[in-house]
GROMACS .gro file of C-alpha atoms in nm:
model
  240
    1UNK     CA    1  10.440  10.408  12.714
    2UNK     CA    2  10.557  10.727  12.826
    3UNK     CA    3  10.651  10.582  13.180
    4UNK     CA    4  10.821  10.254  13.069
    5UNK     CA    5  11.211  10.269  13.091
    6UNK     CA    6  11.448  10.108  12.862
    7UNK     CA    7  11.853  10.095  12.891
    8UNK     CA    8  11.798  10.322  13.185
    9UNK     CA    9  11.544  10.628  13.095
   10UNK     CA   10  11.217  10.665  12.948
   11UNK     CA   11  11.123  10.555  12.612
   12UNK     CA   12  10.945  10.939  12.573
   13UNK     CA   13  11.289  11.143  12.730
   14UNK     CA   14  11.289  11.386  13.004
   15UNK     CA   15  11.487  11.624  13.154
   16UNK     CA   16  11.784  11.600  13.383
   17UNK     CA   17  11.722  11.547  13.759
   18UNK     CA   18  12.050  11.616  13.937
   19UNK     CA   19  11.840  11.435  14.258
   20UNK     CA   20  11.819  11.110  14.065
   21UNK     CA   21  12.126  11.106  13.861
   22UNK     CA   22  12.376  11.166  14.153
   23UNK     CA   23  12.195  10.833  14.341
   24UNK     CA   24  12.267  10.657  14.022
   25UNK     CA   25  12.517  10.359  14.105
   26UNK     CA   26  12.678  10.401  13.791
   27UNK     CA   27  12.736  10.750  13.842
   28UNK     CA   28  12.864  10.714  14.217
   29UNK     CA   29  13.126  10.436  14.070
   30UNK     CA   30  13.217  10.668  13.797
   31UNK     CA   31  13.282  10.941  13.994
   32UNK     CA   32  13.484  10.750  14.248
   33UNK     CA   33  13.693  10.627  13.961
   34UNK     CA   34  13.708  10.976  13.796
   35UNK     CA   35  13.871  11.093  14.154
   36UNK     CA   36  14.129  10.827  14.197
   37UNK     CA   37  14.216  10.876  13.857
   38UNK     CA   38  14.353  11.244  13.913
   39UNK     CA   39  14.500  11.110  14.258
   40UNK     CA   40  14.668  10.869  14.056
   41UNK     CA   41  14.804  11.115  13.773
   42UNK     CA   42  14.899  11.320  14.068
   43UNK     CA   43  15.093  11.043  14.247
   44UNK     CA   44  15.265  10.896  13.963
   45UNK     CA   45  15.365  11.241  13.818
   46UNK     CA   46  15.441  11.418  14.149
   47UNK     CA   47  15.652  11.115  14.375
   48UNK     CA   48  15.695  10.795  14.116
   49UNK     CA   49  16.016  10.941  14.025
   50UNK     CA   50  16.347  10.996  14.247
   51UNK     CA   51  16.618  11.235  14.169
   52UNK     CA   52  16.980  11.068  14.242
   53UNK     CA   53  17.189  11.298  14.494
   54UNK     CA   54  17.453  11.443  14.305
   55UNK     CA   55  17.247  11.458  13.981
   56UNK     CA   56  17.004  11.787  13.881
   57UNK     CA   57  16.864  11.593  13.605
   58UNK     CA   58  16.869  11.245  13.611
   59UNK     CA   59  16.603  11.081  13.753
   60UNK     CA   60  16.492  10.705  13.830
   61UNK     CA   61  16.158  10.533  13.835
   62UNK     CA   62  16.090  10.378  14.177
   63UNK     CA   63  15.882  10.129  14.011
   64UNK     CA   64  16.162   9.898  13.914
   65UNK     CA   65  16.373  10.179  13.762
   66UNK     CA   66  16.157  10.126  13.515
   67UNK     CA   67  16.066  10.489  13.302
   68UNK     CA   68  15.793  10.287  13.101
   69UNK     CA   69  15.622  10.179  13.413
   70UNK     CA   70  15.599  10.529  13.533
   71UNK     CA   71  15.497  10.668  13.227
   72UNK     CA   72  15.231  10.387  13.177
   73UNK     CA   73  15.096  10.436  13.520
   74UNK     CA   74  15.061  10.834  13.466
   75UNK     CA   75  14.907  10.816  13.123
   76UNK     CA   76  14.639  10.558  13.280
   77UNK     CA   77  14.552  10.792  13.562
   78UNK     CA   78  14.517  11.070  13.247
   79UNK     CA   79  14.290  10.879  13.012
   80UNK     CA   80  14.055  10.713  13.292
   81UNK     CA   81  14.023  11.059  13.398
   82UNK     CA   82  13.885  11.163  13.091
   83UNK     CA   83  13.704  10.840  13.030
   84UNK     CA   84  13.500  10.890  13.365
   85UNK     CA   85  13.447  11.270  13.289
   86UNK     CA   86  13.278  11.196  12.924
   87UNK     CA   87  13.083  10.923  12.998
   88UNK     CA   88  12.937  11.105  13.323
   89UNK     CA   89  12.876  11.392  13.074
   90UNK     CA   90  12.684  11.123  12.834
   91UNK     CA   91  12.504  10.975  13.107
   92UNK     CA   92  12.357  11.310  13.211
   93UNK     CA   93  12.206  11.339  12.890
   94UNK     CA   94  12.056  10.988  12.849
   95UNK     CA   95  11.748  11.100  13.000
   96UNK     CA   96  11.692  11.322  12.702
   97UNK     CA   97  11.771  11.083  12.451
   98UNK     CA   98  11.429  10.938  12.313
   99UNK     CA   99  11.592  10.702  12.075
  100UNK     CA  100  11.620  10.348  12.210
  101UNK     CA  101  11.900  10.229  11.930
  102UNK     CA  102  12.120  10.527  12.030
  103UNK     CA  103  12.037  10.451  12.410
  104UNK     CA  104  12.127  10.118  12.354
  105UNK     CA  105  12.490  10.226  12.193
  106UNK     CA  106  12.572  10.433  12.472
  107UNK     CA  107  12.512  10.174  12.716
  108UNK     CA  108  12.703   9.914  12.500
  109UNK     CA  109  13.005  10.167  12.517
  110UNK     CA  110  12.958  10.207  12.863
  111UNK     CA  111  12.986   9.870  12.949
  112UNK     CA  112  13.295   9.813  12.715
  113UNK     CA  113  13.497  10.112  12.812
  114UNK     CA  114  13.438  10.039  13.222
  115UNK     CA  115  13.530   9.632  13.111
  116UNK     CA  116  13.838   9.762  12.956
  117UNK     CA  117  13.946  10.005  13.201
  118UNK     CA  118  13.881   9.758  13.480
  119UNK     CA  119  14.108   9.498  13.324
  120UNK     CA  120  14.384   9.751  13.260
  121UNK     CA  121  14.364   9.883  13.623
  122UNK     CA  122  14.375   9.545  13.765
  123UNK     CA  123  14.720   9.438  13.524
  124UNK     CA  124  14.837   9.784  13.614
  125UNK     CA  125  14.795   9.722  14.020
  126UNK     CA  126  15.010   9.371  13.979
  127UNK     CA  127  15.261   9.526  13.758
  128UNK     CA  128  15.330   9.849  13.979
  129UNK     CA  129  15.317   9.581  14.297
  130UNK     CA  130  15.586   9.385  14.139
  131UNK     CA  131  15.781   9.652  14.016
  132UNK     CA  132  15.843   9.835  14.364
  133UNK     CA  133  15.919   9.536  14.542
  134UNK     CA  134  16.219   9.477  14.313
  135UNK     CA  135  16.327   9.848  14.309
  136UNK     CA  136  16.679   9.883  14.538
  137UNK     CA  137  16.851  10.194  14.596
  138UNK     CA  138  17.127  10.292  14.791
  139UNK     CA  139  17.014  10.614  14.922
  140UNK     CA  140  16.751  10.707  15.117
  141UNK     CA  141  16.427  10.822  14.892
  142UNK     CA  142  16.082  10.888  14.950
  143UNK     CA  143  15.808  10.586  14.828
  144UNK     CA  144  15.504  10.715  15.031
  145UNK     CA  145  15.368  10.809  14.681
  146UNK     CA  146  15.465  10.503  14.495
  147UNK     CA  147  15.287  10.303  14.756
  148UNK     CA  148  15.004  10.506  14.734
  149UNK     CA  149  14.993  10.488  14.362
  150UNK     CA  150  14.939  10.111  14.363
  151UNK     CA  151  14.657  10.185  14.642
  152UNK     CA  152  14.495  10.376  14.426
  153UNK     CA  153  14.561  10.132  14.095
  154UNK     CA  154  14.386   9.860  14.297
  155UNK     CA  155  14.064  10.091  14.436
  156UNK     CA  156  14.046  10.188  14.052
  157UNK     CA  157  13.999   9.835  13.949
  158UNK     CA  158  13.735   9.813  14.203
  159UNK     CA  159  13.523  10.151  14.094
  160UNK     CA  160  13.540  10.054  13.737
  161UNK     CA  161  13.446   9.716  13.799
  162UNK     CA  162  13.139   9.826  14.010
  163UNK     CA  163  13.062  10.085  13.712
  164UNK     CA  164  13.097   9.804  13.450
  165UNK     CA  165  12.847   9.551  13.664
  166UNK     CA  166  12.565   9.806  13.734
  167UNK     CA  167  12.605   9.899  13.295
  168UNK     CA  168  12.570   9.517  13.207
  169UNK     CA  169  12.258   9.531  13.484
  170UNK     CA  170  12.152   9.831  13.273
  171UNK     CA  171  12.204   9.683  12.934
  172UNK     CA  172  12.023   9.380  13.063
  173UNK     CA  173  11.749   9.579  13.157
  174UNK     CA  174  11.684   9.724  12.811
  175UNK     CA  175  11.719   9.371  12.637
  176UNK     CA  176  11.459   9.276  12.859
  177UNK     CA  177  11.217   9.561  12.786
  178UNK     CA  178  11.264   9.552  12.429
  179UNK     CA  179  11.179   9.161  12.438
  180UNK     CA  180  10.849   9.224  12.645
  181UNK     CA  181  10.736   9.503  12.374
  182UNK     CA  182  10.850   9.301  12.119
  183UNK     CA  183  10.603   9.027  12.245
  184UNK     CA  184  10.316   9.280  12.331
  185UNK     CA  185  10.322   9.397  11.945
  186UNK     CA  186  10.341   9.061  11.810
  187UNK     CA  187  10.032   8.943  12.023
  188UNK     CA  188   9.821   9.307  11.977
  189UNK     CA  189   9.856   9.231  11.604
  190UNK     CA  190   9.658   8.899  11.590
  191UNK     CA  191   9.315   8.877  11.496
  192UNK     CA  192   9.062   8.959  11.729
  193UNK     CA  193   8.897   8.601  11.698
  194UNK     CA  194   9.246   8.444  11.800
  195UNK     CA  195   9.281   8.668  12.121
  196UNK     CA  196   8.952   8.642  12.242
  197UNK     CA  197   8.943   8.299  12.486
  198UNK     CA  198   9.163   8.064  12.413
  199UNK     CA  199   9.203   8.211  12.056
  200UNK     CA  200   8.962   7.939  11.923
  201UNK     CA  201   8.772   8.163  11.610
  202UNK     CA  202   8.477   7.912  11.567
  203UNK     CA  203   8.130   7.827  11.727
  204UNK     CA  204   8.146   7.543  12.011
  205UNK     CA  205   8.040   7.283  11.718
  206UNK     CA  206   8.289   7.375  11.508
  207UNK     CA  207   8.604   7.479  11.668
  208UNK     CA  208   8.790   7.711  11.468
  209UNK     CA  209   8.563   7.709  11.168
  210UNK     CA  210   8.565   7.979  10.933
  211UNK     CA  211   8.251   8.150  10.798
  212UNK     CA  212   8.042   8.124  11.117
  213UNK     CA  213   7.949   8.336  11.374
  214UNK     CA  214   8.236   8.509  11.614
  215UNK     CA  215   8.143   8.256  11.917
  216UNK     CA  216   8.398   8.186  12.152
  217UNK     CA  217   8.457   7.846  12.236
  218UNK     CA  218   8.520   7.914  12.597
  219UNK     CA  219   8.580   8.259  12.767
  220UNK     CA  220   8.917   8.294  12.921
  221UNK     CA  221   8.993   8.346  13.265
  222UNK     CA  222   9.096   8.685  13.373
  223UNK     CA  223   9.446   8.745  13.348
  224UNK     CA  224   9.668   8.757  13.627
  225UNK     CA  225   9.791   9.104  13.725
  226UNK     CA  226  10.183   9.091  13.860
  227UNK     CA  227  10.187   9.175  14.241
  228UNK     CA  228  10.523   9.276  14.219
  229UNK     CA  229  10.653   9.624  14.109
  230UNK     CA  230  10.760   9.664  13.757
  231UNK     CA  231  11.109   9.732  13.715
  232UNK     CA  232  11.053   9.874  13.384
  233UNK     CA  233  10.796  10.126  13.460
  234UNK     CA  234  10.828  10.506  13.594
  235UNK     CA  235  11.062  10.542  13.910
  236UNK     CA  236  11.012  10.202  13.984
  237UNK     CA  237  11.305  10.152  13.753
  238UNK     CA  238  11.638   9.992  13.881
  239UNK     CA  239  11.814  10.351  13.834
  240UNK     CA  240  12.126  10.202  13.673
   0.00000   0.00000   0.00000
C-alpha cells in the first residue's frame, strides 16, 4: 500500500521532490497564472489610468471611464496572485500529507478556487474588452497597458481553466482509488469458503451445504492480471 496513490500523492506520505513537483500539469498552469496575475496587477495599476491634461490629480480609467472597472481588474490581479501562490505552497506539501480525507479536502478546495477564478477572469475579459472599446477621449493617451490587460485577462482564463481541469482529473483519480480500495476491503472481509473457487462452500453433492467438509465445487481459473500500467501505483500515476 505504500506505492498506492490517492488524490495525486502516495498514501504513506513522502518527501518533497522538486523535479516531480514542477512537472505536474497543475503546478505548471498555476505558475503561469501567478505570473499573469502579477503582470495584470502591474498593467492596470501602471497604465489603466490616464491623467487628463491640465490636471495634476484627476485621472480617468481607460475602460469606459469607469473607475470601478479599473479597481476591479487591479484587485483581481492581486487576489489571483495570492491565490495561485497559496495553492502552490499547499500543493508542495501534498506529498507529506498521509491523511486521505485531508488530501481530498485540499483537492476539492483547489478545484473550487480554480473554477471560480476561471469564471471571474472570463467575465473580466469581456468586461474589459467592452469597456475599452466604448472609451473615447479627445486628447492623446497611451493605451498599450490597457490593451495588454485585456490580453492578460484572456490568458489568465486559459491558465486557471487548465489548472481546474487537471484538478478535476486529480479528484477523479482519488475517487476511483477510494472505490477500488473499498471493493478490495469488502472482498477480503468475506469468508474464505466464499472467496474460494466460485464461492460455493459445500461439496459437489450439496452446493452451498453447511457443516460438510470444505471442498470447493469447482476450482476457479487463475485471475486475469492487468497488462496496462496501474495509474494509481508508484510513479505510474498521472502526476496531477
